[in-house]
Amino acid sequence: MKEYKRITTPLTEDVIADLRIGDRVLISGVLYTARDAAHKRLVELIEQGKPLPIDLQGQIIYYVGPAPAKPGQVIGSAGPTTSYRMDPYTIPLLKLGLKGMIGKGNRSPEIRKACQVYKAVYFEAVGGAGALLAKRIVSVEIVAYEDLGPEAIRRLEVKDFPVIVANDIYGGDIFEEGVRKYRLTGTG
Amino acid sequence: MREIPYETVVETVKQMCMEANYEMGPDMYAALRTALEREESPQGKAVLEQIIENAEIAKTERVPICQDTGVAVFFVEVGEDVKIVGGSLKDAIYEGVRKGYQEGYLRKSMVQDPLRRVNTGDNTPPIIHFDLVPGDKLRLLFAAKGGGSENMSVARLFAPAAGKEGIKKFVLEVVEKAGGNPCPPIVIGVGIGGNFEMSAILAKKALFRPIGSRHPDPFYAQMEEEILEEVNKLGIGPMGMGGRVTAFDVHIEVMPCHIASLPVAVNIQCHANRHVEREL
């Protein structure tokens, strides 16, 4: 079993430079949640030259729409959603200093390249492990777009949130590399 | 005419929504354990271990396995000699979904309009496929169908000349293109025949079969096995990061079709394969 790297937010250049695809990472600190609808609104604000409801400098966005909390829970199940849907909105956020993204599934070649250009990292969390991941979230606060329900922007405080580096600042891609290693056939 | 009270259907549907979302079926537990034994990739093994641990937490704490508690999909077989009293069957299912998703702390994932996208707030409407059958029973199949895997599903109308090989190639293309997006290891439902819409319904229905079950017709049973073997050679692995186990199973459902057509639909199901069945 590989060891975990422990990192805290906000992410610094040194920390980011040390992350390579396949690294298992435990994140502590703050994550902001945003998925489809919140991304659309953020990018519309950027296009209109208006300020965003959150400061993205050095931050990580977690692509998640959590389930409602049961009494006694901090948050309901909270696993990652599929990341490619956020691809069209990602570069404007990277330009504002966003340094990390957590989701599931591979990104477009443009985003993979943008991780190199803007020195940002894309992490994969295990999809469908929402009950387990929710236990690593210690506090939740809605910071914008409450009307979006599960899609509102939340500020999560996390402790040892488990992820895997999927795209690093060196152009690496865990999906491409992983599949190459285990592939036995072609569909051609 | 046998009578079933409206409230009985409401309560049953409510319980089904919660149970499916909290608890993985025994076939899925077995499939996950087998996958963990077979998987060679360390990354893949770590993912499978997390999925199993997650299922245990969900079951013990009565919380959703996955935050995407899905579109509520039903196949309902209504006996010709059964009648719902005190309200309509459709209303009862809607009410059961509303209660199940609210009282069960399940996520509400339905938007009222596909383009204007305002959440309906109670996870209705469900998608219901009704069928009239002989007898005096009411059989309900429920699946909590997540959006991530549904988005990777494809239907295509082939010329009959495409045949078995054309279909196999198509399924492999769909799975390969999906990669890690639908949360593999996946279950693959393949609907062949019928017409445009029926092939998709067949593919959905195929997902309700237990893992490891085979089509009763040996021709299709063999085809299921062949596709499964080929899919697991793709190397996609758990969560797409490489590995031996890309799919738990392939289930094919078929129907007669037009002389000019060969409709084929591939419905992808994530590893959080959540469905339950009740008979009233």
PDB file of N, CA, C and O in Angstrom, chain B residues 27 37 42 124 182 188 202 224 251 260 275 278:
ATOM      1  N   ASP B  27     -26.139  -9.754  -4.176  1.00  0.00           N
ATOM      2  CA  ASP B  27     -25.389 -10.060  -5.402  1.00  0.00           C
ATOM      3  C   ASP B  27     -24.276  -9.036  -5.625  1.00  0.00           C
ATOM      4  O   ASP B  27     -23.181  -9.369  -6.081  1.00  0.00           O
ATOM      5  N   GLU B  37     -10.805  -9.725  -5.345  1.00  0.00           N
ATOM      6  CA  GLU B  37      -9.868 -10.852  -5.503  1.00  0.00           C
ATOM      7  C   GLU B  37      -9.212 -10.841  -6.877  1.00  0.00           C
ATOM      8  O   GLU B  37      -8.030 -11.146  -7.017  1.00  0.00           O
ATOM      9  N   PRO B  42      -3.156  -2.041  -7.954  1.00  0.00           N
ATOM     10  CA  PRO B  42      -3.224  -1.579  -6.553  1.00  0.00           C
ATOM     11  C   PRO B  42      -4.208  -0.422  -6.383  1.00  0.00           C
ATOM     12  O   PRO B  42      -4.963  -0.381  -5.419  1.00  0.00           O
ATOM     13  N   THR B 124     -39.826  14.069  -7.576  1.00  0.00           N
ATOM     14  CA  THR B 124     -40.803  13.651  -8.580  1.00  0.00           C
ATOM     15  C   THR B 124     -40.573  14.515  -9.828  1.00  0.00           C
ATOM     16  O   THR B 124     -39.976  15.591  -9.707  1.00  0.00           O
ATOM     17  N   PRO B 182     -18.693   6.690 -15.773  1.00  0.00           N
ATOM     18  CA  PRO B 182     -19.901   6.111 -15.163  1.00  0.00           C
ATOM     19  C   PRO B 182     -19.625   5.351 -13.857  1.00  0.00           C
ATOM     20  O   PRO B 182     -20.469   4.572 -13.428  1.00  0.00           O
ATOM     21  N   ILE B 188     -23.733  -3.620 -17.424  1.00  0.00           N
ATOM     22  CA  ILE B 188     -24.118  -3.180 -18.759  1.00  0.00           C
ATOM     23  C   ILE B 188     -25.433  -3.831 -19.152  1.00  0.00           C
ATOM     24  O   ILE B 188     -25.525  -5.063 -19.220  1.00  0.00           O
ATOM     25  N   LEU B 202     -35.745  -1.968 -22.820  1.00  0.00           N
ATOM     26  CA  LEU B 202     -35.194  -3.311 -22.582  1.00  0.00           C
ATOM     27  C   LEU B 202     -33.831  -3.233 -21.895  1.00  0.00           C
ATOM     28  O   LEU B 202     -33.525  -4.003 -20.983  1.00  0.00           O
ATOM     29  N   GLU B 224     -23.599 -12.669 -23.772  1.00  0.00           N
ATOM     30  CA  GLU B 224     -23.347 -11.890 -22.543  1.00  0.00           C
ATOM     31  C   GLU B 224     -21.933 -12.169 -22.028  1.00  0.00           C
ATOM     32  O   GLU B 224     -21.182 -11.252 -21.681  1.00  0.00           O
ATOM     33  N   HIS B 251     -25.956  -7.843 -19.192  1.00  0.00           N
ATOM     34  CA  HIS B 251     -27.276  -8.482 -19.303  1.00  0.00           C
ATOM     35  C   HIS B 251     -27.960  -8.022 -20.586  1.00  0.00           C
ATOM     36  O   HIS B 251     -28.078  -6.822 -20.832  1.00  0.00           O
ATOM     37  N   ALA B 260     -36.686  -4.449 -41.269  1.00  0.00           N
ATOM     38  CA  ALA B 260     -35.661  -3.497 -41.726  1.00  0.00           C
ATOM     39  C   ALA B 260     -34.692  -3.089 -40.625  1.00  0.00           C
ATOM     40  O   ALA B 260     -33.693  -2.429 -40.890  1.00  0.00           O
ATOM     41  N   HIS B 275     -31.289  -1.368  -6.717  1.00  0.00           N
ATOM     42  CA  HIS B 275     -32.668  -1.668  -7.108  1.00  0.00           C
ATOM     43  C   HIS B 275     -33.291  -2.676  -6.159  1.00  0.00           C
ATOM     44  O   HIS B 275     -32.593  -3.509  -5.581  1.00  0.00           O
ATOM     45  N   ARG B 278     -40.748  -5.581  -5.040  1.00  0.00           N
ATOM     46  CA  ARG B 278     -41.805  -5.950  -4.087  1.00  0.00           C
ATOM     47  C   ARG B 278     -43.008  -6.481  -4.857  1.00  0.00           C
ATOM     48  O   ARG B 278     -43.298  -5.998  -5.959  1.00  0.00           O
TER      49      ARG B 278
END
